[in-house]
């Protein structure tokens, strides 16, 4: 899967939460360790559900975990 | 290596082993004289494939019980869908391309066309599992 325009702070948040391992986070989120690794490396963008679950585990908002680095979109974008 | 990648390797190896065995030991194509032999070879190949898969899967489950219990997550489902798409195109192109080639250029009989369809199916399965492995490796 191609690298995405979304960056994240998962590694920092894991260390701030008692040096949580990828395996521990994966078990709490309900995905595999390889998926956490792919998300952390920016190779895979998770679904909203997984993103919210991660944010909930770290006790922060979703946009504290994930950051969109692409060009800002106008409100018309995405409207059919 | 994730559990799903291990199972993809297992299936890929099983298909390669069984396919090589089948093509080395069976006559080419169905016809009125050998169709019993070919059907027997197909059934034996299918049985061998199922045995390799079942034994291999049980061994993997016993060696990696925690990984095996982890349900397939969204990324793995996405990888499976992508692999299925590659396999679908391989099957369609292989089947229709093979039938066209055999009918119009070689003037082959129905038995040979059956073999071509079988080959397209096996190739599609190989492609599916190879693509799964590539995607798992790339994201590991």
Short mmCIF file of N, CA, C and O in Angstrom, two decimals, chain B residues 8 16 22-23 27 29-31 33 43 49 58 63 77-79 85 88 90 101 115 126 135:
data_model
loop_
_atom_site.label_atom_id
_atom_site.label_comp_id
_atom_site.label_asym_id
_atom_site.label_seq_id
_atom_site.Cartn_x
_atom_site.Cartn_y
_atom_site.Cartn_z
N UNK B 8 -0.72 -17.86 3.97
CA UNK B 8 -0.60 -17.59 2.52
C UNK B 8 0.59 -18.36 1.94
O UNK B 8 0.49 -18.95 0.85
N UNK B 16 1.74 -25.09 -5.41
CA UNK B 16 2.89 -25.36 -6.29
C UNK B 16 3.22 -26.85 -6.29
O UNK B 16 3.38 -27.48 -7.35
N UNK B 22 0.82 -32.87 -10.42
CA UNK B 22 -0.25 -33.17 -11.39
C UNK B 22 0.26 -33.10 -12.83
O UNK B 22 0.05 -34.01 -13.62
N UNK B 23 0.95 -32.02 -13.15
CA UNK B 23 1.39 -31.83 -14.53
C UNK B 23 2.51 -32.79 -14.93
O UNK B 23 2.65 -33.12 -16.10
N UNK B 27 -1.49 -37.12 -18.18
CA UNK B 27 -1.42 -36.83 -19.61
C UNK B 27 -1.99 -35.45 -19.90
O UNK B 27 -2.78 -34.93 -19.10
N UNK B 29 -4.37 -32.87 -21.21
CA UNK B 29 -5.72 -32.72 -21.74
C UNK B 29 -6.60 -33.95 -21.58
O UNK B 29 -6.13 -35.06 -21.40
N UNK B 30 -7.91 -33.69 -21.58
CA UNK B 30 -8.88 -34.78 -21.50
C UNK B 30 -9.15 -35.31 -22.90
O UNK B 30 -9.19 -34.56 -23.86
N UNK B 31 -9.36 -36.58 -23.03
CA UNK B 31 -9.91 -37.14 -24.27
C UNK B 31 -10.63 -38.44 -23.93
O UNK B 31 -10.66 -38.86 -22.77
N UNK B 33 -9.90 -41.40 -24.30
CA UNK B 33 -9.11 -42.53 -23.84
C UNK B 33 -8.58 -42.36 -22.42
O UNK B 33 -8.33 -43.35 -21.73
N UNK B 43 -8.53 -35.90 -8.65
CA UNK B 43 -9.02 -36.21 -7.30
C UNK B 43 -7.86 -36.43 -6.33
O UNK B 43 -7.88 -35.96 -5.19
N UNK B 49 -3.76 -31.80 -1.81
CA UNK B 49 -3.80 -30.38 -1.47
C UNK B 49 -4.52 -30.16 -0.13
O UNK B 49 -4.02 -29.45 0.74
N UNK B 58 -2.96 -26.89 11.00
CA UNK B 58 -2.96 -27.37 12.39
C UNK B 58 -1.60 -27.11 13.04
O UNK B 58 -1.51 -26.64 14.18
N UNK B 63 1.73 -23.99 16.79
CA UNK B 63 2.98 -23.26 17.05
C UNK B 63 2.73 -21.79 17.40
O UNK B 63 3.50 -21.19 18.14
N UNK B 77 -8.26 -7.75 5.67
CA UNK B 77 -9.40 -7.92 4.76
C UNK B 77 -9.17 -7.13 3.46
O UNK B 77 -9.50 -7.58 2.38
N UNK B 78 -8.57 -5.93 3.61
CA UNK B 78 -8.28 -5.11 2.44
C UNK B 78 -7.25 -5.80 1.53
O UNK B 78 -7.40 -5.82 0.30
N UNK B 79 -6.23 -6.38 2.14
CA UNK B 79 -5.21 -7.11 1.38
C UNK B 79 -5.86 -8.28 0.65
O UNK B 79 -5.58 -8.53 -0.53
N UNK B 85 -8.88 -9.37 -6.41
CA UNK B 85 -9.04 -8.63 -7.66
C UNK B 85 -7.98 -9.04 -8.69
O UNK B 85 -8.30 -9.30 -9.84
N UNK B 88 -8.90 -12.47 -9.92
CA UNK B 88 -10.06 -12.44 -10.82
C UNK B 88 -9.62 -12.08 -12.24
O UNK B 88 -9.98 -12.75 -13.20
N UNK B 90 -6.66 -12.35 -13.52
CA UNK B 90 -5.83 -13.43 -14.04
C UNK B 90 -6.70 -14.56 -14.58
O UNK B 90 -6.46 -15.09 -15.67
N UNK B 101 -7.31 -18.65 -27.93
CA UNK B 101 -6.08 -19.17 -28.54
C UNK B 101 -6.27 -20.61 -28.98
O UNK B 101 -5.92 -20.99 -30.10
N UNK B 115 -8.37 -28.22 -19.90
CA UNK B 115 -7.06 -28.11 -19.24
C UNK B 115 -6.64 -26.65 -19.12
O UNK B 115 -6.08 -26.23 -18.10
N UNK B 126 -2.54 -19.00 -7.54
CA UNK B 126 -1.13 -18.68 -7.25
C UNK B 126 -0.95 -17.17 -7.16
O UNK B 126 -0.28 -16.66 -6.25
N UNK B 135 1.86 -7.92 -0.39
CA UNK B 135 1.28 -6.83 0.41
C UNK B 135 1.64 -6.98 1.90
O UNK B 135 1.93 -5.99 2.56
#
